[in-house]
């Protein structure tokens, strides 16, 4: 136990002096995710909001043929500009992104309207241009509204109620809570947390296994009258400690950054107060043991630092796969799933974000299963160090 | 005292060590001499417990390395081939780490490190981070590390590899001083001059077997030319036959 502690403290100190370790464990891992996440979410929200706030720009060709329509659009706040060209010119302008939308009022529009026949207008649009989608929908809604108004007038002029045109009325009742709406967006949050936690231990676990062997300091270490288990467990514990630190910083920076994401503006709420932050940390903490042990095992097999790096990059994906799967298939929290490490943590974090307190049994099973796997993997790592081939 | 009894080790098809037995006495420097690939490093690895022998056993002051690893290794200081140190730690921290793993600590350990710093002439290097140390400085730190627990027996695997003339000379000087203090030293090398310069007893190995042994004088007396080099070559040729 004394030897374990000595190895643990030495690895902590040595890696604290390593810039690469510090960068990945304390900066890129913990802060990269939240920043990227915050910027991404904010951009998505901003874009949606800005579009809706700005007046719709609509170029109209032949507006003189439909003065009432133009007046209606202006009344609705549309910025109508005159487009001096025919349908072909309108198509070209839209195709080359000179205009987002062009409304063409053809000859005979007035005659058709007066005759009570369907009066055709042409809305030129590019559905491949996803940024124009919002504008198109708004323009279509306005044109439909204008049509509906005329229809209502025509019915009234004939002494009929315009309500005849609405035999069925749909009222949508949204039962989702603001927190649940936010969750769809924040489903990736636990993915980021798991990833940052693993990143925190990445370079430490490479350094203490493949790195130590490459430097030639492993062989003298193994000539000491110290049980190899103690050495391996000390090393795994050091990697786990860096992962825990990375995890703490990561969750804390998520809490800070999410303050600057205006989720309330789009009707979403997310509780990431100090209590939730602590709970996420606690639920996630057992995961550092299997994470550190897994990375130590992989790095023990590899011959050099570089080789360990490329292997671990692939292995790091393994613990995130259940989360990806769960997000894709919208898996709901279930006690049976708590036995799967990383998936259990993901589901528990989701319910914490939803503002629900997870069941004590679920938390216990998740922590127990994760720690059991971690212990098993740590023993495998220790077994690798008892092999003669560990010296390479 | 180090005693190797009929050690044998094979790696798959390769018989790295077929049969090596030797006795390295206290107060003497024993040289394990042999060409590259003769099985010197494997023999030493069997001695310090990095490998387990297929046959035979290794004893350190009477303790079997396989059965009483802790007692045997506690009496052994080891400088493996190309031993590395931790670049992010200072020389003192490197030595302290090993001292603590040997169960030392506190002021006694720091005094011991100061002592080793003087013995090895480390000076201000002791407090510097090991990154950027010269080959000679790294070797001194590795030696200090191997000596921190005052082992009675010291194993050095090709210690002069990559050292310049001055560093080699200092190392020889240190080896003699440790011998004169009554330690048992086992030293491996493929360079004959190296061995003849410091060793009291020489064991020549080739193809995983001991092919000759004796003091430098005894070995020289056995060949017509009367030089150690002739003795080395003659022993190797006998080993081939």
CSV table of C-alpha atoms in Angstrom, one decimal, chain A residues 28-186:
chain,number,residue,atom,x,y,z
A,28,UNK,CA,-8.5,20.9,-24.1
A,29,UNK,CA,-10.4,18.0,-22.5
A,30,UNK,CA,-12.5,19.9,-20.0
A,31,UNK,CA,-12.9,23.2,-21.9
A,32,UNK,CA,-12.9,22.2,-25.5
A,33,UNK,CA,-16.2,20.4,-25.3
A,34,UNK,CA,-18.2,23.0,-23.5
A,35,UNK,CA,-16.9,25.8,-25.6
A,36,UNK,CA,-17.6,24.0,-28.9
A,37,UNK,CA,-21.0,23.0,-27.5
A,38,UNK,CA,-21.8,26.5,-26.3
A,39,UNK,CA,-20.8,28.1,-29.6
A,40,UNK,CA,-22.7,25.4,-31.6
A,41,UNK,CA,-25.9,25.8,-29.6
A,42,UNK,CA,-25.7,29.5,-29.6
A,43,UNK,CA,-25.2,29.8,-33.3
A,44,UNK,CA,-28.1,27.5,-34.0
A,45,UNK,CA,-30.4,29.5,-31.7
A,46,UNK,CA,-29.1,32.9,-32.9
A,47,UNK,CA,-29.6,31.9,-36.6
A,48,UNK,CA,-33.2,30.8,-36.0
A,49,UNK,CA,-34.0,33.9,-34.0
A,50,UNK,CA,-32.3,36.5,-36.3
A,51,UNK,CA,-34.2,35.2,-39.4
A,52,UNK,CA,-37.5,35.4,-37.6
A,53,UNK,CA,-36.8,38.9,-36.4
A,54,UNK,CA,-35.8,40.3,-39.7
A,55,UNK,CA,-38.4,41.5,-42.2
A,56,UNK,CA,-38.9,39.2,-45.1
A,57,UNK,CA,-37.3,40.5,-48.3
A,58,UNK,CA,-39.4,39.7,-51.4
A,59,UNK,CA,-38.7,40.8,-54.9
A,60,UNK,CA,-41.9,41.1,-57.0
A,61,UNK,CA,-42.1,41.1,-60.7
A,62,UNK,CA,-45.2,42.6,-62.2
A,63,UNK,CA,-46.3,44.1,-58.9
A,64,UNK,CA,-48.3,46.7,-60.8
A,65,UNK,CA,-50.7,43.9,-61.8
A,66,UNK,CA,-51.5,43.1,-58.2
A,67,UNK,CA,-51.5,46.3,-56.2
A,68,UNK,CA,-53.7,44.8,-53.5
A,69,UNK,CA,-51.4,41.8,-53.0
A,70,UNK,CA,-48.4,44.1,-52.7
A,71,UNK,CA,-50.2,46.3,-50.3
A,72,UNK,CA,-51.2,43.3,-48.2
A,73,UNK,CA,-47.6,42.1,-48.1
A,74,UNK,CA,-46.3,45.5,-47.1
A,75,UNK,CA,-49.0,45.6,-44.4
A,76,UNK,CA,-47.5,42.4,-43.1
A,77,UNK,CA,-44.1,44.0,-42.8
A,78,UNK,CA,-42.6,42.5,-45.9
A,79,UNK,CA,-40.0,44.6,-47.6
A,80,UNK,CA,-41.2,44.4,-51.2
A,81,UNK,CA,-38.8,45.4,-54.0
A,82,UNK,CA,-39.5,45.7,-57.6
A,83,UNK,CA,-38.0,43.0,-59.9
A,84,UNK,CA,-37.8,44.1,-63.5
A,85,UNK,CA,-37.7,40.8,-65.3
A,86,UNK,CA,-39.7,37.8,-66.4
A,87,UNK,CA,-39.9,34.3,-65.0
A,88,UNK,CA,-36.7,33.2,-66.7
A,89,UNK,CA,-34.8,36.1,-65.2
A,90,UNK,CA,-36.3,35.4,-61.8
A,91,UNK,CA,-35.2,31.7,-62.0
A,92,UNK,CA,-31.7,32.8,-62.9
A,93,UNK,CA,-31.5,35.3,-60.1
A,94,UNK,CA,-32.6,32.7,-57.6
A,95,UNK,CA,-30.3,30.1,-58.9
A,96,UNK,CA,-27.3,32.4,-58.7
A,97,UNK,CA,-28.3,33.5,-55.2
A,98,UNK,CA,-28.8,37.1,-56.3
A,99,UNK,CA,-32.2,36.8,-54.7
A,100,UNK,CA,-33.6,34.3,-52.2
A,101,UNK,CA,-37.2,34.6,-53.4
A,102,UNK,CA,-38.9,36.2,-56.4
A,103,UNK,CA,-42.6,36.5,-56.7
A,104,UNK,CA,-43.8,36.8,-60.3
A,105,UNK,CA,-47.3,38.1,-61.1
A,106,UNK,CA,-48.0,36.9,-64.6
A,107,UNK,CA,-50.2,38.6,-67.2
A,108,UNK,CA,-53.9,37.9,-66.7
A,109,UNK,CA,-53.6,37.7,-62.9
A,110,UNK,CA,-56.2,40.5,-62.5
A,111,UNK,CA,-58.6,39.0,-65.0
A,112,UNK,CA,-58.5,35.6,-63.4
A,113,UNK,CA,-59.0,37.2,-60.0
A,114,UNK,CA,-62.0,39.2,-61.1
A,115,UNK,CA,-63.5,36.2,-62.8
A,116,UNK,CA,-63.3,34.2,-59.6
A,117,UNK,CA,-61.0,31.7,-61.3
A,118,UNK,CA,-57.8,30.6,-59.6
A,119,UNK,CA,-55.2,33.4,-60.1
A,120,UNK,CA,-51.7,32.1,-60.5
A,121,UNK,CA,-48.6,33.7,-59.0
A,122,UNK,CA,-45.1,32.1,-59.3
A,123,UNK,CA,-42.8,31.9,-56.3
A,124,UNK,CA,-39.2,31.3,-57.4
A,125,UNK,CA,-37.2,29.5,-54.8
A,126,UNK,CA,-34.2,27.2,-54.4
A,127,UNK,CA,-35.1,24.4,-52.0
A,128,UNK,CA,-31.5,23.1,-52.1
A,129,UNK,CA,-30.5,26.3,-50.3
A,130,UNK,CA,-31.3,25.4,-46.7
A,131,UNK,CA,-30.8,28.9,-45.4
A,132,UNK,CA,-33.7,30.1,-47.6
A,133,UNK,CA,-36.1,27.5,-46.2
A,134,UNK,CA,-37.4,29.8,-43.4
A,135,UNK,CA,-38.1,32.6,-45.8
A,136,UNK,CA,-39.9,30.4,-48.3
A,137,UNK,CA,-42.2,29.1,-45.6
A,138,UNK,CA,-43.0,32.6,-44.4
A,139,UNK,CA,-43.7,33.8,-47.9
A,140,UNK,CA,-46.0,30.8,-48.6
A,141,UNK,CA,-47.8,31.4,-45.4
A,142,UNK,CA,-48.4,35.0,-46.2
A,143,UNK,CA,-49.6,34.2,-49.7
A,144,UNK,CA,-52.0,31.5,-48.3
A,145,UNK,CA,-53.2,34.1,-45.8
A,146,UNK,CA,-53.9,36.6,-48.6
A,147,UNK,CA,-55.8,33.9,-50.5
A,148,UNK,CA,-57.8,32.9,-47.4
A,149,UNK,CA,-58.8,36.5,-46.9
A,150,UNK,CA,-60.1,36.8,-50.4
A,151,UNK,CA,-62.0,33.6,-50.0
A,152,UNK,CA,-63.6,34.8,-46.8
A,153,UNK,CA,-64.7,38.0,-48.5
A,154,UNK,CA,-66.1,36.1,-51.5
A,155,UNK,CA,-68.2,33.9,-49.1
A,156,UNK,CA,-69.4,36.9,-47.1
A,157,UNK,CA,-70.4,38.7,-50.3
A,158,UNK,CA,-72.6,35.7,-51.1
A,159,UNK,CA,-74.1,35.7,-47.5
A,160,UNK,CA,-72.2,32.7,-46.4
A,161,UNK,CA,-70.1,32.3,-43.2
A,162,UNK,CA,-66.3,32.0,-43.8
A,163,UNK,CA,-66.3,29.4,-41.1
A,164,UNK,CA,-67.7,27.0,-43.6
A,165,UNK,CA,-64.2,26.7,-44.9
A,166,UNK,CA,-62.9,25.4,-41.6
A,167,UNK,CA,-64.8,22.2,-40.9
A,168,UNK,CA,-62.0,20.9,-38.7
A,169,UNK,CA,-59.8,23.0,-36.5
A,170,UNK,CA,-56.5,21.5,-35.1
A,171,UNK,CA,-55.3,22.7,-31.8
A,172,UNK,CA,-51.8,21.5,-31.0
A,173,UNK,CA,-51.2,20.9,-27.3
A,174,UNK,CA,-47.4,20.6,-26.6
A,175,UNK,CA,-46.9,18.6,-23.4
A,176,UNK,CA,-43.1,18.8,-23.3
A,177,UNK,CA,-41.6,20.8,-20.5
A,178,UNK,CA,-39.0,23.5,-21.3
A,179,UNK,CA,-36.4,21.2,-19.7
A,180,UNK,CA,-37.3,18.3,-21.9
A,181,UNK,CA,-37.2,20.4,-25.0
A,182,UNK,CA,-33.7,21.5,-24.0
A,183,UNK,CA,-32.7,17.9,-23.5
A,184,UNK,CA,-33.1,16.9,-27.1
A,185,UNK,CA,-30.5,19.6,-27.8
A,186,UNK,CA,-28.4,18.7,-24.9
